mmCIF file of C-alpha atoms in Angstrom:
data_model
loop_
_atom_site.group_PDB
_atom_site.id
_atom_site.type_symbol
_atom_site.label_atom_id
_atom_site.label_comp_id
_atom_site.label_asym_id
_atom_site.label_seq_id
_atom_site.Cartn_x
_atom_site.Cartn_y
_atom_site.Cartn_z
ATOM 1 C CA MET A 1 -6.482 -6.318 19.981
ATOM 2 C CA SER A 2 -3.932 -3.641 20.820
ATOM 3 C CA ASN A 3 -0.444 -3.464 19.374
ATOM 4 C CA ARG A 4 1.948 -0.706 20.356
ATOM 5 C CA SER A 5 4.289 -1.443 17.423
ATOM 6 C CA ILE A 6 1.761 -0.368 14.780
ATOM 7 C CA ASN A 7 0.798 3.233 14.116
ATOM 8 C CA ARG A 8 -2.836 4.092 14.755
ATOM 9 C CA LEU A 9 -3.190 5.327 11.157
ATOM 10 C CA ILE A 10 -2.219 1.858 9.933
ATOM 11 C CA VAL A 11 -4.705 0.259 12.328
ATOM 12 C CA ILE A 12 -7.476 2.508 10.972
ATOM 13 C CA GLY A 13 -6.492 1.571 7.413
ATOM 14 C CA LEU A 14 -6.522 -2.129 8.297
ATOM 15 C CA ARG A 15 -9.982 -1.771 9.801
ATOM 16 C CA LEU A 16 -11.308 0.117 6.775
ATOM 17 C CA THR A 17 -10.026 -2.617 4.454
ATOM 18 C CA GLY A 18 -11.417 -5.520 6.507
ATOM 19 C CA ILE A 19 -7.974 -6.872 7.451
ATOM 20 C CA TRP A 20 -7.718 -6.068 11.162
ATOM 21 C CA PRO A 21 -8.754 -9.215 13.104
ATOM 22 C CA ASP A 22 -12.213 -9.273 14.676
ATOM 23 C CA SER A 23 -13.078 -5.764 13.521
ATOM 24 C CA SER A 24 -16.669 -4.591 13.156
ATOM 25 C CA TYR A 25 -18.498 -5.275 9.867
ATOM 26 C CA GLU A 26 -15.451 -7.105 8.525
ATOM 27 C CA ILE A 27 -17.355 -9.105 5.899
ATOM 28 C CA VAL A 28 -19.380 -6.085 4.766
ATOM 29 C CA ILE A 29 -16.254 -3.977 4.295
ATOM 30 C CA ARG A 30 -14.595 -6.708 2.250
ATOM 31 C CA CYS A 31 -17.645 -7.044 0.011
ATOM 32 C CA ILE A 32 -17.683 -3.282 -0.577
ATOM 33 C CA TRP A 33 -13.997 -3.297 -1.533
ATOM 34 C CA ILE A 34 -14.488 -6.268 -3.878
ATOM 35 C CA VAL A 35 -17.410 -4.613 -5.672
ATOM 36 C CA ILE A 36 -15.650 -1.235 -6.013
ATOM 37 C CA MET A 37 -12.311 -2.706 -7.115
ATOM 38 C CA MET A 38 -13.838 -5.146 -9.609
ATOM 39 C CA PHE A 39 -16.108 -2.470 -11.082
ATOM 40 C CA GLY A 40 -13.218 -0.037 -11.440
ATOM 41 C CA GLN A 41 -10.860 -2.655 -12.879
ATOM 42 C CA ILE A 42 -13.406 -3.785 -15.469
ATOM 43 C CA LEU A 43 -13.903 -0.203 -16.674
ATOM 44 C CA GLN A 44 -10.156 0.453 -16.727
ATOM 45 C CA TYR A 45 -9.292 -2.634 -18.772
ATOM 46 C CA ARG A 46 -12.286 -2.004 -21.026
ATOM 47 C CA TYR A 47 -10.691 1.334 -21.868
ATOM 48 C CA ILE A 48 -7.376 -0.364 -22.685
ATOM 49 C CA ILE A 49 -9.031 -3.052 -24.828
ATOM 50 C CA LYS A 50 -11.126 -0.437 -26.617
ATOM 51 C CA GLN A 51 -8.050 1.645 -27.439
ATOM 52 C CA ILE A 52 -6.277 -1.423 -28.816
ATOM 53 C CA SER A 53 -9.241 -2.733 -30.842
ATOM 54 C CA CYS A 54 -10.182 0.684 -32.263
ATOM 55 C CA GLY A 55 -6.628 1.543 -33.258
ATOM 56 C CA GLY A 56 -6.274 4.280 -30.653
ATOM 57 C CA LYS A 57 -3.063 6.023 -29.770
ATOM 58 C CA LEU A 58 -0.408 3.838 -28.222
ATOM 59 C CA THR A 59 0.202 6.527 -25.621
ATOM 60 C CA ASN A 60 -3.401 6.159 -24.419
ATOM 61 C CA VAL A 61 -2.938 2.399 -24.079
ATOM 62 C CA VAL A 62 0.284 2.806 -22.119
ATOM 63 C CA ASP A 63 -1.213 5.580 -19.975
ATOM 64 C CA GLY A 64 -4.253 3.468 -19.132
ATOM 65 C CA LEU A 65 -2.097 0.433 -18.383
ATOM 66 C CA SER A 66 0.178 2.385 -16.043
ATOM 67 C CA THR A 67 -2.921 3.481 -14.094
ATOM 68 C CA ALA A 68 -4.668 0.092 -14.024
ATOM 69 C CA LEU A 69 -1.668 -1.970 -12.872
ATOM 70 C CA PRO A 70 -1.303 -0.339 -9.414
ATOM 71 C CA TYR A 71 -4.996 -0.961 -8.751
ATOM 72 C CA SER A 72 -4.606 -4.607 -9.807
ATOM 73 C CA LEU A 73 -1.654 -4.905 -7.433
ATOM 74 C CA LEU A 74 -3.700 -3.347 -4.618
ATOM 75 C CA PHE A 75 -6.540 -5.792 -5.284
ATOM 76 C CA PHE A 76 -4.052 -8.672 -5.127
ATOM 77 C CA LYS A 77 -2.697 -7.392 -1.781
ATOM 78 C CA LEU A 78 -6.185 -7.167 -0.303
ATOM 79 C CA ILE A 79 -7.103 -10.681 -1.398
ATOM 80 C CA SER A 80 -3.765 -12.035 -0.134
ATOM 81 C CA PHE A 81 -4.307 -10.509 3.318
ATOM 82 C CA TRP A 82 -7.904 -11.725 3.466
ATOM 83 C CA ILE A 83 -6.800 -15.271 2.636
ATOM 84 C CA ASN A 84 -3.922 -15.168 5.163
ATOM 85 C CA ARG A 85 -5.928 -13.433 7.887
ATOM 86 C CA ARG A 86 -5.120 -16.170 10.429
ATOM 87 C CA LEU A 87 -1.382 -15.794 9.806
ATOM 88 C CA PHE A 88 -1.620 -12.020 10.120
ATOM 89 C CA LYS A 89 -3.607 -12.326 13.350
ATOM 90 C CA ASN A 90 -0.942 -14.620 14.818
ATOM 91 C CA MET A 91 1.734 -12.115 13.826
ATOM 92 C CA LEU A 92 -0.082 -9.303 15.617
ATOM 93 C CA MET A 93 -0.544 -11.426 18.735
ATOM 94 C CA GLU A 94 3.130 -12.386 18.741
ATOM 95 C CA MET A 95 4.163 -8.748 18.328
ATOM 96 C CA SER A 96 2.008 -7.795 21.316
ATOM 97 C CA GLN A 97 3.497 -10.616 23.397
ATOM 98 C CA ASP A 98 7.031 -9.578 22.476
ATOM 99 C CA TRP A 99 6.714 -6.436 24.587
ATOM 100 C CA ILE A 100 5.703 -8.580 27.579
ATOM 101 C CA ASN A 101 7.945 -11.612 27.168
ATOM 102 C CA PHE A 102 11.144 -9.633 26.620
ATOM 103 C CA SER A 103 10.587 -6.877 29.166
ATOM 104 C CA LYS A 104 13.539 -8.348 31.105
ATOM 105 C CA PHE A 105 15.859 -7.046 28.368
ATOM 106 C CA ASN A 106 16.759 -3.466 27.585
ATOM 107 C CA ILE A 107 13.937 -2.653 25.152
ATOM 108 C CA ASP A 108 15.260 0.795 24.223
ATOM 109 C CA ALA A 109 16.194 -0.531 20.779
ATOM 110 C CA MET A 110 12.639 -1.746 20.174
ATOM 111 C CA ILE A 111 11.217 1.562 21.391
ATOM 112 C CA ASN A 112 13.517 3.527 19.072
ATOM 113 C CA LYS A 113 12.602 1.317 16.112
ATOM 114 C CA THR A 114 8.908 1.731 16.911
ATOM 115 C CA LYS A 115 9.229 5.505 16.991
ATOM 116 C CA LEU A 116 11.123 5.398 13.706
ATOM 117 C CA ALA A 117 8.403 3.208 12.174
ATOM 118 C CA TYR A 118 5.769 5.716 13.358
ATOM 119 C CA HIS A 119 7.598 8.575 11.629
ATOM 120 C CA TYR A 120 8.076 6.633 8.393
ATOM 121 C CA SER A 121 4.416 5.593 8.385
ATOM 122 C CA LYS A 122 3.259 9.189 8.683
ATOM 123 C CA LEU A 123 5.741 10.265 6.013
ATOM 124 C CA ILE A 124 4.599 7.593 3.531
ATOM 125 C CA MET A 125 0.921 8.373 3.990
ATOM 126 C CA SER A 126 1.567 12.105 3.700
ATOM 127 C CA VAL A 127 3.541 11.628 0.464
ATOM 128 C CA TYR A 128 0.757 9.560 -1.102
ATOM 129 C CA ALA A 129 -1.899 12.087 -0.065
ATOM 130 C CA ILE A 130 0.144 15.004 -1.449
ATOM 131 C CA ALA A 131 0.690 13.068 -4.690
ATOM 132 C CA VAL A 132 -3.066 12.544 -5.139
ATOM 133 C CA PHE A 133 -3.935 16.193 -4.560
ATOM 134 C CA THR A 134 -1.052 17.322 -6.794
ATOM 135 C CA TYR A 135 -2.142 14.987 -9.587
ATOM 136 C CA ALA A 136 -5.750 16.188 -9.346
ATOM 137 C CA GLY A 137 -4.635 19.829 -9.295
ATOM 138 C CA VAL A 138 -2.422 19.422 -12.354
ATOM 139 C CA PHE A 139 -5.223 17.569 -14.148
ATOM 140 C CA LEU A 140 -7.674 20.407 -13.459
ATOM 141 C CA GLU A 141 -5.162 23.019 -14.587
ATOM 142 C CA ILE A 142 -4.468 21.197 -17.865
ATOM 143 C CA SER A 143 -8.198 20.742 -18.456
ATOM 144 C CA ARG A 144 -8.783 24.440 -17.856
ATOM 145 C CA GLN A 145 -6.047 25.427 -20.311
ATOM 146 C CA ASN A 146 -7.482 23.139 -22.992
ATOM 147 C CA GLN A 147 -10.891 24.772 -22.833
ATOM 148 C CA ASP A 148 -11.036 27.451 -25.508
ATOM 149 C CA ASP A 149 -13.761 28.826 -27.764
ATOM 150 C CA GLU A 150 -13.660 25.786 -30.053
ATOM 151 C CA PHE A 151 -13.476 23.274 -27.244
ATOM 152 C CA ASN A 152 -15.388 20.040 -27.934
ATOM 153 C CA ILE A 153 -17.149 18.864 -24.805
ATOM 154 C CA THR A 154 -16.949 15.222 -25.890
ATOM 155 C CA SER A 155 -13.157 15.341 -25.658
ATOM 156 C CA ARG A 156 -13.221 15.763 -21.890
ATOM 157 C CA GLN A 157 -10.814 13.386 -20.142
ATOM 158 C CA LEU A 158 -11.433 11.467 -16.945
ATOM 159 C CA LEU A 159 -9.179 11.658 -13.921
ATOM 160 C CA ILE A 160 -8.783 7.861 -14.118
ATOM 161 C CA LYS A 161 -8.837 6.357 -17.604
ATOM 162 C CA MET A 162 -12.067 4.328 -17.824
ATOM 163 C CA ASP A 163 -14.560 3.294 -20.464
ATOM 164 C CA LEU A 164 -17.839 4.291 -18.822
ATOM 165 C CA PRO A 165 -21.091 2.876 -20.240
ATOM 166 C CA PHE A 166 -22.726 6.311 -20.387
ATOM 167 C CA ALA A 167 -22.025 9.806 -21.720
ATOM 168 C CA TYR A 168 -20.098 11.324 -18.823
ATOM 169 C CA TYR A 169 -18.936 14.550 -20.477
ATOM 170 C CA GLU A 170 -22.153 16.515 -19.918
ATOM 171 C CA SER A 171 -22.305 18.854 -16.924
ATOM 172 C CA PRO A 172 -22.980 18.333 -14.052
ATOM 173 C CA LEU A 173 -22.537 14.570 -14.584
ATOM 174 C CA TYR A 174 -18.884 15.073 -15.491
ATOM 175 C CA GLU A 175 -18.254 16.890 -12.213
ATOM 176 C CA TYR A 176 -19.951 14.106 -10.238
ATOM 177 C CA VAL A 177 -17.818 11.486 -11.978
ATOM 178 C CA PHE A 178 -14.686 13.539 -11.294
ATOM 179 C CA VAL A 179 -15.484 13.743 -7.561
ATOM 180 C CA LEU A 180 -16.169 9.993 -7.355
ATOM 181 C CA GLN A 181 -12.941 9.185 -9.168
ATOM 182 C CA PHE A 182 -11.010 11.548 -6.931
ATOM 183 C CA PHE A 183 -12.254 9.802 -3.783
ATOM 184 C CA GLN A 184 -11.540 6.437 -5.385
ATOM 185 C CA LEU A 185 -8.012 7.565 -6.214
ATOM 186 C CA LEU A 186 -7.532 8.913 -2.690
ATOM 187 C CA SER A 187 -8.834 5.729 -1.019
ATOM 188 C CA ASN A 188 -6.715 3.457 -3.232
ATOM 189 C CA ALA A 189 -3.606 5.563 -2.651
ATOM 190 C CA SER A 190 -4.257 5.499 1.116
ATOM 191 C CA ALA A 191 -4.590 1.702 1.026
ATOM 192 C CA ILE A 192 -1.336 1.369 -0.943
ATOM 193 C CA ALA A 193 0.417 3.688 1.538
ATOM 194 C CA MET A 194 -0.994 1.657 4.433
ATOM 195 C CA PHE A 195 0.478 -1.578 3.047
ATOM 196 C CA ASP A 196 3.869 0.068 2.472
ATOM 197 C CA ALA A 197 3.864 1.467 6.007
ATOM 198 C CA LEU A 198 2.830 -1.922 7.418
ATOM 199 C CA ILE A 199 5.712 -3.842 5.872
ATOM 200 C CA ILE A 200 8.139 -1.180 7.124
ATOM 201 C CA THR A 201 6.641 -1.455 10.628
ATOM 202 C CA LEU A 202 7.001 -5.237 10.668
ATOM 203 C CA ILE A 203 10.608 -5.042 9.478
ATOM 204 C CA PHE A 204 11.472 -2.392 12.077
ATOM 205 C CA HIS A 205 9.913 -4.562 14.800
ATOM 206 C CA VAL A 206 12.140 -7.494 13.871
ATOM 207 C CA GLY A 207 15.105 -5.122 13.539
ATOM 208 C CA GLY A 208 14.505 -3.851 17.067
ATOM 209 C CA GLN A 209 14.543 -7.425 18.366
ATOM 210 C CA ILE A 210 17.810 -8.115 16.543
ATOM 211 C CA GLU A 211 19.447 -5.043 18.075
ATOM 212 C CA MET A 212 18.134 -6.028 21.493
ATOM 213 C CA LEU A 213 19.596 -9.529 21.079
ATOM 214 C CA HIS A 214 22.913 -8.100 19.910
ATOM 215 C CA GLU A 215 23.141 -5.815 22.933
ATOM 216 C CA ALA A 216 22.232 -8.656 25.307
ATOM 217 C CA LEU A 217 24.938 -10.896 23.815
ATOM 218 C CA GLU A 218 27.543 -8.172 24.266
ATOM 219 C CA ASN A 219 26.644 -7.809 27.958
ATOM 220 C CA ILE A 220 26.880 -11.523 28.840
ATOM 221 C CA SER A 221 29.315 -12.178 31.652
ATOM 222 C CA VAL A 222 30.973 -15.605 31.750
ATOM 223 C CA LYS A 223 32.365 -15.178 35.269
ATOM 224 C CA ASN A 224 29.298 -16.578 36.989
ATOM 225 C CA HIS A 225 28.833 -20.012 35.377
ATOM 226 C CA LYS A 226 25.862 -20.923 37.582
ATOM 227 C CA SER A 227 23.682 -18.085 36.294
ATOM 228 C CA LEU A 228 24.938 -18.355 32.717
ATOM 229 C CA ARG A 229 22.269 -20.922 31.836
ATOM 230 C CA ASN A 230 19.522 -18.620 33.113
ATOM 231 C CA VAL A 231 20.909 -15.823 30.966
ATOM 232 C CA VAL A 232 21.357 -17.835 27.773
ATOM 233 C CA LYS A 233 17.892 -19.443 27.742
ATOM 234 C CA PRO A 234 15.981 -16.119 27.275
ATOM 235 C CA LEU A 235 18.416 -15.218 24.503
ATOM 236 C CA ILE A 236 17.644 -18.492 22.734
ATOM 237 C CA ASP A 237 13.924 -17.773 23.067
ATOM 238 C CA LEU A 238 14.450 -14.286 21.662
ATOM 239 C CA HIS A 239 16.474 -15.674 18.758
ATOM 240 C CA TYR A 240 13.719 -18.194 18.031
ATOM 241 C CA GLN A 241 11.086 -15.413 18.036
ATOM 242 C CA ILE A 242 13.187 -13.401 15.586
ATOM 243 C CA ILE A 243 13.433 -16.384 13.220
ATOM 244 C CA LEU A 244 9.701 -17.075 13.556
ATOM 245 C CA GLY A 245 8.781 -13.427 12.925
ATOM 246 C CA SER A 246 11.034 -13.259 9.866
ATOM 247 C CA GLU A 247 9.487 -16.419 8.430
ATOM 248 C CA ASN A 248 5.971 -15.069 9.003
ATOM 249 C CA ILE A 249 6.828 -11.847 7.171
ATOM 250 C CA GLU A 250 8.305 -13.876 4.309
ATOM 251 C CA ASN A 251 5.238 -16.129 4.084
ATOM 252 C CA LEU A 252 2.876 -13.155 4.108
ATOM 253 C CA PHE A 253 4.733 -10.872 1.695
ATOM 254 C CA SER A 254 6.655 -13.204 -0.620
ATOM 255 C CA TYR A 255 4.019 -13.362 -3.377
ATOM 256 C CA ILE A 256 3.084 -9.728 -2.793
ATOM 257 C CA ALA A 257 6.719 -8.698 -3.275
ATOM 258 C CA LEU A 258 6.936 -10.742 -6.476
ATOM 259 C CA MET A 259 3.786 -9.170 -7.915
ATOM 260 C CA GLN A 260 4.967 -5.719 -6.867
ATOM 261 C CA LEU A 261 8.288 -6.264 -8.628
ATOM 262 C CA LEU A 262 6.567 -7.303 -11.853
ATOM 263 C CA CYS A 263 3.961 -4.520 -11.759
ATOM 264 C CA ASN A 264 6.467 -1.812 -10.870
ATOM 265 C CA THR A 265 8.748 -2.970 -13.698
ATOM 266 C CA LEU A 266 5.900 -2.700 -16.193
ATOM 267 C CA ILE A 267 4.835 0.694 -14.800
ATOM 268 C CA ILE A 268 8.387 2.052 -15.058
ATOM 269 C CA CYS A 269 8.578 0.815 -18.648
ATOM 270 C CA CYS A 270 5.233 2.478 -19.461
ATOM 271 C CA ILE A 271 6.235 5.787 -17.895
ATOM 272 C CA GLY A 272 9.615 5.670 -19.625
ATOM 273 C CA PHE A 273 7.887 5.046 -22.950
ATOM 274 C CA LEU A 274 5.594 8.059 -22.419
ATOM 275 C CA ILE A 275 8.561 10.265 -21.501
ATOM 276 C CA ILE A 276 10.449 9.235 -24.641
ATOM 277 C CA VAL A 277 7.370 9.859 -26.803
ATOM 278 C CA PHE A 278 6.804 13.342 -25.407
ATOM 279 C CA ILE A 279 10.494 14.241 -25.678
ATOM 280 C CA ASN A 280 10.551 13.195 -29.332
ATOM 281 C CA LEU A 281 7.285 15.042 -29.932
ATOM 282 C CA ASP A 282 8.722 18.264 -28.479
ATOM 283 C CA THR A 283 11.836 17.796 -30.630
ATOM 284 C CA ILE A 284 9.775 17.383 -33.803
ATOM 285 C CA LEU A 285 7.577 20.358 -32.996
ATOM 286 C CA GLY A 286 10.611 22.473 -32.175
ATOM 287 C CA ALA A 287 12.224 21.574 -35.471
#
């Protein structure tokens, strides 16, 4: 299935997450994602529960929660797309047919929106990739600064807060765990960026159709009444396709948007709490 509205990077991401219709090894890819995500989520929430039950620092609990929630949201998005795979396949087929059915109109607006969606998709994925590498670099720099002559090896921190069932702080096991967590962080961030780019692409596609309809309505001539019916009927079809595409996007992303709103609100609260704690800590130490 080809679709000129969707960036090739998004298509690759959809294939690697088992979402693209009729892709190779679709079931195997989904099983791999389920095992990896469930294993990671169990270890992340074990860390949070352990910090709460053992009377650990509240900052550790909030830090672990702010890291675990985006992964839970990603897992929810994957499951939602897997369940609604038939709806998503119909959306892709309709988007492909739009370029054929409405070729009689001036499709410059759709082409411009598609190019804009391509640029935004690349920008989003680049930002997420830069954020991952920056986070890993800052983590390594802080870890290096904390290593002094009296450094306790058991106090080594993981890139992603997890409660592993083995002693990970010994070298070279710690380095292996760090590399695995880095690739996990990179793959999860790429999947999150792919979903963000996909929703933007779908919205731009509908926006291009709306602009095309608006331009066609402005160019209607009422002088020739005999051909007016032949002109209006394609516009009605285009309007119906816009309504249908908007409803499909709403049905596919309504629960995802709700979960994203809730998770992002909690994450912002967690990050704000950490900022306030560190600001007060610097004030106390400065005094």
